[in-house]
CSV table of C-alpha atoms and ligand atoms in Angstrom, one decimal:
chain,number,residue,atom,x,y,z
A,159,UNK,CA,-48.1,42.1,52.3
A,160,UNK,CA,-45.7,41.0,50.0
A,161,UNK,CA,-41.9,42.3,51.4
A,162,UNK,CA,-39.6,43.0,48.6
A,163,UNK,CA,-36.3,43.2,50.8
A,164,UNK,CA,-35.3,39.4,51.2
A,165,UNK,CA,-35.2,39.4,47.4
A,166,UNK,CA,-32.5,42.2,47.2
A,167,UNK,CA,-30.6,40.0,49.6
A,168,UNK,CA,-30.8,37.1,46.7
A,169,UNK,CA,-29.9,39.5,44.3
A,170,UNK,CA,-26.8,40.6,46.1
A,171,UNK,CA,-25.8,37.3,47.2
A,172,UNK,CA,-25.8,36.2,43.3
A,173,UNK,CA,-24.5,39.5,41.9
A,174,UNK,CA,-21.5,39.5,44.6
A,175,UNK,CA,-20.7,35.6,42.9
A,176,UNK,CA,-21.0,36.6,39.3
A,177,UNK,CA,-19.2,39.9,40.0
A,178,UNK,CA,-16.7,37.5,41.7
A,179,UNK,CA,-16.0,35.4,38.3
A,180,UNK,CA,-16.0,38.3,36.1
A,181,UNK,CA,-13.0,39.5,37.9
A,182,UNK,CA,-11.5,36.5,37.7
A,183,UNK,CA,-12.0,36.0,34.2
A,184,UNK,CA,-10.4,39.5,33.4
A,185,UNK,CA,-7.2,38.9,35.7
A,186,UNK,CA,-6.7,35.1,34.0
A,187,UNK,CA,-6.8,36.2,30.7
A,188,UNK,CA,-6.9,38.2,27.2
A,189,UNK,CA,-10.7,38.9,27.1
A,190,UNK,CA,-12.0,37.5,23.8
A,191,UNK,CA,-15.1,38.6,22.3
A,192,UNK,CA,-18.0,38.2,19.7
A,193,UNK,CA,-19.8,41.3,18.2
A,194,UNK,CA,-23.5,41.5,18.5
A,195,UNK,CA,-25.8,44.3,16.5
A,196,UNK,CA,-22.5,46.1,15.3
A,197,UNK,CA,-19.5,45.3,15.0
A,198,UNK,CA,-18.8,47.8,17.9
A,199,UNK,CA,-21.5,46.0,20.3
A,200,UNK,CA,-19.6,43.2,21.9
A,201,UNK,CA,-20.3,40.3,24.0
A,202,UNK,CA,-17.3,38.5,26.3
A,203,UNK,CA,-17.0,35.0,27.4
A,204,UNK,CA,-17.4,36.5,30.9
A,205,UNK,CA,-20.9,37.8,29.8
A,206,UNK,CA,-21.8,34.2,29.1
A,207,UNK,CA,-20.3,33.0,32.0
A,208,UNK,CA,-21.7,35.3,34.1
A,209,UNK,CA,-25.0,35.1,32.9
A,210,UNK,CA,-24.7,31.0,33.2
A,211,UNK,CA,-23.7,31.5,37.0
A,212,UNK,CA,-26.9,33.9,37.6
A,213,UNK,CA,-28.9,31.8,36.2
A,214,UNK,CA,-28.1,28.6,37.6
A,215,UNK,CA,-28.0,30.0,41.1
A,216,UNK,CA,-31.3,31.5,40.8
A,217,UNK,CA,-32.7,28.4,39.8
A,218,UNK,CA,-31.0,26.9,42.9
A,219,UNK,CA,-32.5,29.7,45.5
A,220,UNK,CA,-35.8,30.7,43.4
A,221,UNK,CA,-37.1,27.7,41.5
A,222,UNK,CA,-39.3,28.3,38.6
A,223,UNK,CA,-39.2,31.9,38.5
A,224,UNK,CA,-38.5,33.2,34.8
A,225,UNK,CA,-35.5,35.0,34.0
A,226,UNK,CA,-34.6,37.8,31.4
A,227,UNK,CA,-30.9,37.9,30.5
A,228,UNK,CA,-29.2,40.0,28.0
A,229,UNK,CA,-27.4,37.4,26.3
A,230,UNK,CA,-29.8,34.3,26.7
A,231,UNK,CA,-33.1,36.3,26.3
A,232,UNK,CA,-36.1,35.0,28.6
A,233,UNK,CA,-40.2,34.8,28.4
A,234,UNK,CA,-42.2,37.6,27.0
A,235,UNK,CA,-38.9,39.9,26.6
A,236,UNK,CA,-39.7,40.1,30.5
A,237,UNK,CA,-42.3,41.4,30.8
A,238,UNK,CA,-45.2,38.3,32.3
A,239,UNK,CA,-46.8,38.4,34.8
A,240,UNK,CA,-46.1,37.4,38.3
A,241,UNK,CA,-42.0,37.8,39.3
A,242,UNK,CA,-39.5,37.8,36.8
A,243,UNK,CA,-35.7,38.2,37.5
A,244,UNK,CA,-33.6,40.6,34.9
A,245,UNK,CA,-30.2,40.3,34.5
A,246,UNK,CA,-27.4,42.1,33.3
A,247,UNK,CA,-24.4,40.0,33.5
A,248,UNK,CA,-21.6,42.8,32.8
A,249,UNK,CA,-23.2,46.3,31.9
A,250,UNK,CA,-20.7,48.4,30.7
A,251,UNK,CA,-18.8,45.5,28.8
A,252,UNK,CA,-17.0,47.9,26.2
A,253,UNK,CA,-15.5,49.1,29.6
A,254,UNK,CA,-14.8,45.9,31.1
A,255,UNK,CA,-13.0,45.0,27.4
A,256,UNK,CA,-10.6,47.8,28.3
A,257,UNK,CA,-9.9,47.6,31.8
A,258,UNK,CA,-11.8,50.6,32.5
A,259,UNK,CA,-13.2,49.6,36.0
A,260,UNK,CA,-16.5,50.8,35.4
A,261,UNK,CA,-19.2,48.1,34.6
A,262,UNK,CA,-21.4,46.2,37.0
A,263,UNK,CA,-23.7,43.0,37.6
A,264,UNK,CA,-26.8,43.6,37.5
A,265,UNK,CA,-30.3,42.1,39.0
A,266,UNK,CA,-33.3,42.9,39.1
A,267,UNK,CA,-36.7,41.6,40.3
A,268,UNK,CA,-39.4,42.8,38.9
A,269,UNK,CA,-43.6,41.6,39.7
A,270,UNK,CA,-46.0,42.2,36.4
A,271,UNK,CA,-42.9,44.3,34.9
A,272,UNK,CA,-42.3,46.8,37.5
A,273,UNK,CA,-39.0,46.4,39.5
A,274,UNK,CA,-39.2,45.4,43.3
A,275,UNK,CA,-36.2,44.9,44.2
A,276,UNK,CA,-32.8,45.3,42.7
A,277,UNK,CA,-28.9,45.4,43.5
A,278,UNK,CA,-25.9,46.5,41.2
A,279,UNK,CA,-22.7,44.8,41.7
A,280,UNK,CA,-19.4,46.8,41.0
A,281,UNK,CA,-17.1,43.5,40.7
A,282,UNK,CA,-13.9,45.9,40.6
A,283,UNK,CA,-14.3,47.7,43.9
A,284,UNK,CA,-17.0,45.4,45.8
A,285,UNK,CA,-19.6,48.1,46.1
A,286,UNK,CA,-22.8,47.0,46.1
A,287,UNK,CA,-26.1,49.4,45.0
A,288,UNK,CA,-29.1,48.3,46.2
A,289,UNK,CA,-33.0,49.1,46.5
A,290,UNK,CA,-36.3,47.3,47.6
A,291,UNK,CA,-39.6,49.0,46.4
A,292,UNK,CA,-41.2,51.3,49.2
A,293,UNK,CA,-38.0,50.5,51.4
A,294,UNK,CA,-35.3,53.1,49.8
A,295,UNK,CA,-31.9,53.0,48.2
A,296,UNK,CA,-28.5,52.5,49.6
A,297,UNK,CA,-24.7,52.3,48.8
A,298,UNK,CA,-23.2,49.4,50.7
A,299,UNK,CA,-26.1,50.0,53.2
A,300,UNK,CA,-25.8,53.7,53.3
A,301,UNK,CA,-28.9,55.2,52.4
A,302,UNK,CA,-28.7,57.4,48.9
A,303,UNK,CA,-30.4,60.4,47.8
A,304,UNK,CA,-30.6,62.3,44.9
A,305,UNK,CA,-28.8,66.0,44.6
A,306,UNK,CA,-30.7,69.2,46.0
A,307,UNK,CA,-29.8,71.0,42.5
A,308,UNK,CA,-32.4,73.5,41.1
A,309,UNK,CA,-30.4,74.8,38.7
A,310,UNK,CA,-30.6,73.5,35.1
A,311,UNK,CA,-27.3,75.3,33.9
A,312,UNK,CA,-25.2,74.2,37.1
A,313,UNK,CA,-26.2,70.6,36.3
A,314,UNK,CA,-24.1,67.0,35.3
A,315,UNK,CA,-25.9,65.4,32.8
A,316,UNK,CA,-25.1,61.6,32.1
A,317,UNK,CA,-25.9,60.4,28.2
A,318,UNK,CA,-25.6,57.5,26.3
A,319,UNK,CA,-25.3,56.4,22.5
A,320,UNK,CA,-26.5,53.3,20.5
A,321,UNK,CA,-24.5,51.3,18.4
A,322,UNK,CA,-26.1,52.1,15.1
A,323,UNK,CA,-24.6,54.6,13.5
A,324,UNK,CA,-27.4,56.7,11.7
A,325,UNK,CA,-29.1,56.9,15.5
A,326,UNK,CA,-26.0,57.8,17.2
A,327,UNK,CA,-24.9,60.9,14.8
A,328,UNK,CA,-28.7,62.2,16.0
A,329,UNK,CA,-27.4,61.7,19.6
A,330,UNK,CA,-24.4,63.8,19.1
A,331,UNK,CA,-26.6,66.4,17.7
A,332,UNK,CA,-28.8,66.1,21.0
A,333,UNK,CA,-25.3,66.1,23.1
A,334,UNK,CA,-24.0,69.1,21.4
A,335,UNK,CA,-27.3,71.3,21.4
A,336,UNK,CA,-27.4,70.3,25.4
A,337,UNK,CA,-23.7,71.4,25.7
A,338,UNK,CA,-24.6,75.1,26.0
A,339,UNK,CA,-27.5,74.4,28.7
A,340,UNK,CA,-26.4,72.4,31.6
A,341,UNK,CA,-22.8,72.6,33.4
A,342,UNK,CA,-21.3,69.4,31.4
A,343,UNK,CA,-22.2,66.1,30.1
A,344,UNK,CA,-20.7,62.5,30.7
A,345,UNK,CA,-20.6,59.4,28.7
A,346,UNK,CA,-19.3,57.0,31.5
A,347,UNK,CA,-20.6,53.8,29.6
A,348,UNK,CA,-22.6,51.8,32.0
A,349,UNK,CA,-26.2,52.3,32.3
A,350,UNK,CA,-27.1,50.8,35.6
A,351,UNK,CA,-24.1,52.7,37.2
A,352,UNK,CA,-25.5,55.7,35.6
A,353,UNK,CA,-28.8,55.2,37.1
A,354,UNK,CA,-27.2,54.8,40.4
A,355,UNK,CA,-25.1,57.7,40.3
A,356,UNK,CA,-28.3,59.9,40.0
A,357,UNK,CA,-29.6,58.0,42.9
A,358,UNK,CA,-26.2,59.1,44.9
A,359,UNK,CA,-26.1,62.6,43.5
A,360,UNK,CA,-22.9,62.3,41.3
A,361,UNK,CA,-25.0,63.3,38.4
A,362,UNK,CA,-28.3,65.6,38.6
A,363,UNK,CA,-29.7,63.7,35.6
A,364,UNK,CA,-29.2,60.8,33.3
A,365,UNK,CA,-30.7,60.3,29.9
A,366,UNK,CA,-30.4,57.6,27.2
A,367,UNK,CA,-32.4,55.5,24.2
A,368,UNK,CA,-32.6,52.1,23.4
A,369,UNK,CA,-31.5,50.4,26.6
A,370,UNK,CA,-32.5,46.9,27.4
A,371,UNK,CA,-35.0,46.0,30.4
A,372,UNK,CA,-31.4,44.9,32.0
A,373,UNK,CA,-29.5,48.1,31.8
A,374,UNK,CA,-32.5,50.0,33.9
A,375,UNK,CA,-34.0,47.4,35.8
A,376,UNK,CA,-32.1,47.8,38.9
A,377,UNK,CA,-30.7,50.8,38.4
A,378,UNK,CA,-33.9,52.6,37.4
A,379,UNK,CA,-35.3,51.2,41.2
A,380,UNK,CA,-32.6,52.5,42.8
A,381,UNK,CA,-32.6,56.0,41.2
A,382,UNK,CA,-36.2,56.3,41.8
A,383,UNK,CA,-36.0,55.1,45.9
A,384,UNK,CA,-33.2,57.8,45.9
A,385,UNK,CA,-35.9,60.6,44.9
A,386,UNK,CA,-35.0,60.8,41.4
A,387,UNK,CA,-38.0,61.8,38.9
A,388,UNK,CA,-37.7,58.3,36.7
A,389,UNK,CA,-39.1,57.8,33.0
A,390,UNK,CA,-38.4,54.2,31.6
A,391,UNK,CA,-39.1,53.6,28.4
A,392,UNK,CA,-42.5,53.4,26.8
A,393,UNK,CA,-43.8,56.0,29.6
A,394,UNK,CA,-42.6,59.4,28.1
A,395,UNK,CA,-43.5,59.9,23.9
A,396,UNK,CA,-42.0,63.6,24.1
A,397,UNK,CA,-38.6,61.8,25.5
A,398,UNK,CA,-39.0,59.0,22.6
A,399,UNK,CA,-40.6,55.6,22.9
A,400,UNK,CA,-37.7,53.7,24.1
A,401,UNK,CA,-36.0,56.9,26.7
A,402,UNK,CA,-34.7,56.3,30.1
A,403,UNK,CA,-35.0,59.2,32.1
A,404,UNK,CA,-33.7,60.0,35.4
A,405,UNK,CA,-33.3,63.2,37.4
A,406,UNK,CA,-33.1,65.2,40.6
A,407,UNK,CA,-36.7,66.6,41.6
A,408,UNK,CA,-35.1,70.3,41.2
A,409,UNK,CA,-34.2,70.0,37.8
A,410,UNK,CA,-36.2,66.9,36.5
A,411,UNK,CA,-38.9,69.4,34.4
A,412,UNK,CA,-36.6,71.9,33.3
A,413,UNK,CA,-34.3,68.9,31.7
A,414,UNK,CA,-36.8,67.3,30.6
A,415,UNK,CA,-37.8,70.4,28.4
A,416,UNK,CA,-34.3,71.1,27.6
A,417,UNK,CA,-33.9,67.9,26.0
A,418,UNK,CA,-37.1,67.8,23.9
A,419,UNK,CA,-36.0,71.3,22.7
A,420,UNK,CA,-32.8,69.5,21.9
A,421,UNK,CA,-34.3,67.3,19.6
A,422,UNK,CA,-33.7,64.1,22.3
A,423,UNK,CA,-37.2,62.9,21.5
A,424,UNK,CA,-36.6,62.8,17.8
A,425,UNK,CA,-33.5,60.5,17.8
B,564,IPD,C1,-24.8,49.0,27.5
B,564,IPD,C2,-24.3,50.2,28.5
B,564,IPD,C3,-24.0,51.7,28.3
B,564,IPD,C4,-25.1,52.1,27.3
B,564,IPD,C5,-25.3,51.2,26.0
B,564,IPD,C6,-25.8,49.7,27.1
B,564,IPD,P1,-24.0,46.7,28.2
B,564,IPD,O1,-24.7,47.8,28.2
B,564,IPD,O2,-25.1,50.3,29.6
B,564,IPD,O3,-23.8,52.2,29.0
B,564,IPD,O4,-25.0,53.2,26.4
B,564,IPD,O5,-26.6,51.2,25.5
B,564,IPD,O6,-25.9,48.3,26.1
B,564,IPD,O7,-24.0,46.4,26.3
B,564,IPD,O8,-22.4,46.9,28.3
B,564,IPD,O9,-24.9,45.4,28.9
């Protein structure tokens, strides 16, 4: 039977190497950047160097396997049959740019489009979040479990905003509507780590539209293996076609309904 755990070891080792590079580049120079979809959507030289390193190391250790990366793309949008590596060389690039230490290198292996192994490395702390399908989720080897909360009004919701201003306005309207229904909201700026935070019970839920596959491929598996209810883009029309949602099971239905009532599905 297929055992995904060796793939976690590979993702972890390469993620650590890329994380060390990213840290060296941050320490050694002013961070230079270009823009992508909008003037606020940035890519740094470190994003590109990190992806290059991951691609080189994967092609040495796993020759011939396709790679989808945020900066260089990949075959069929990453949903080809068989095994594909899905890489975000720096998730949380805006945090990285500003020196906020909440960013990651995220590497996942997907089989027929579904994540089977993943590692989310925090370069600034060296912490590593991991999961293999059917084998649980871990932070530095310690098992992770979602929160046991059952009360929506006492739950902490992680959230995200798109880069396009019109969509951001609608997302802000939903944020305002949700603000009276939950304990509080957080916009931390790195989707992979938001998902890991749900896995660890540091957030009770997380919801965002418009993520790339590289943003959720490892973190979504980690949240799900820690016991979260996870909805990935394309799986939940009520929340919106490109919604990513993860929640502790005790509040998942209530959070889902509150988001829909707050207009989340229409943003
Ligand atoms: C971004 C972060 C952010 C999310 C954006 C993503 P990037 O990823 O995960 O939290 O709100 O939608 O694009 O661009 O830093 O890899």
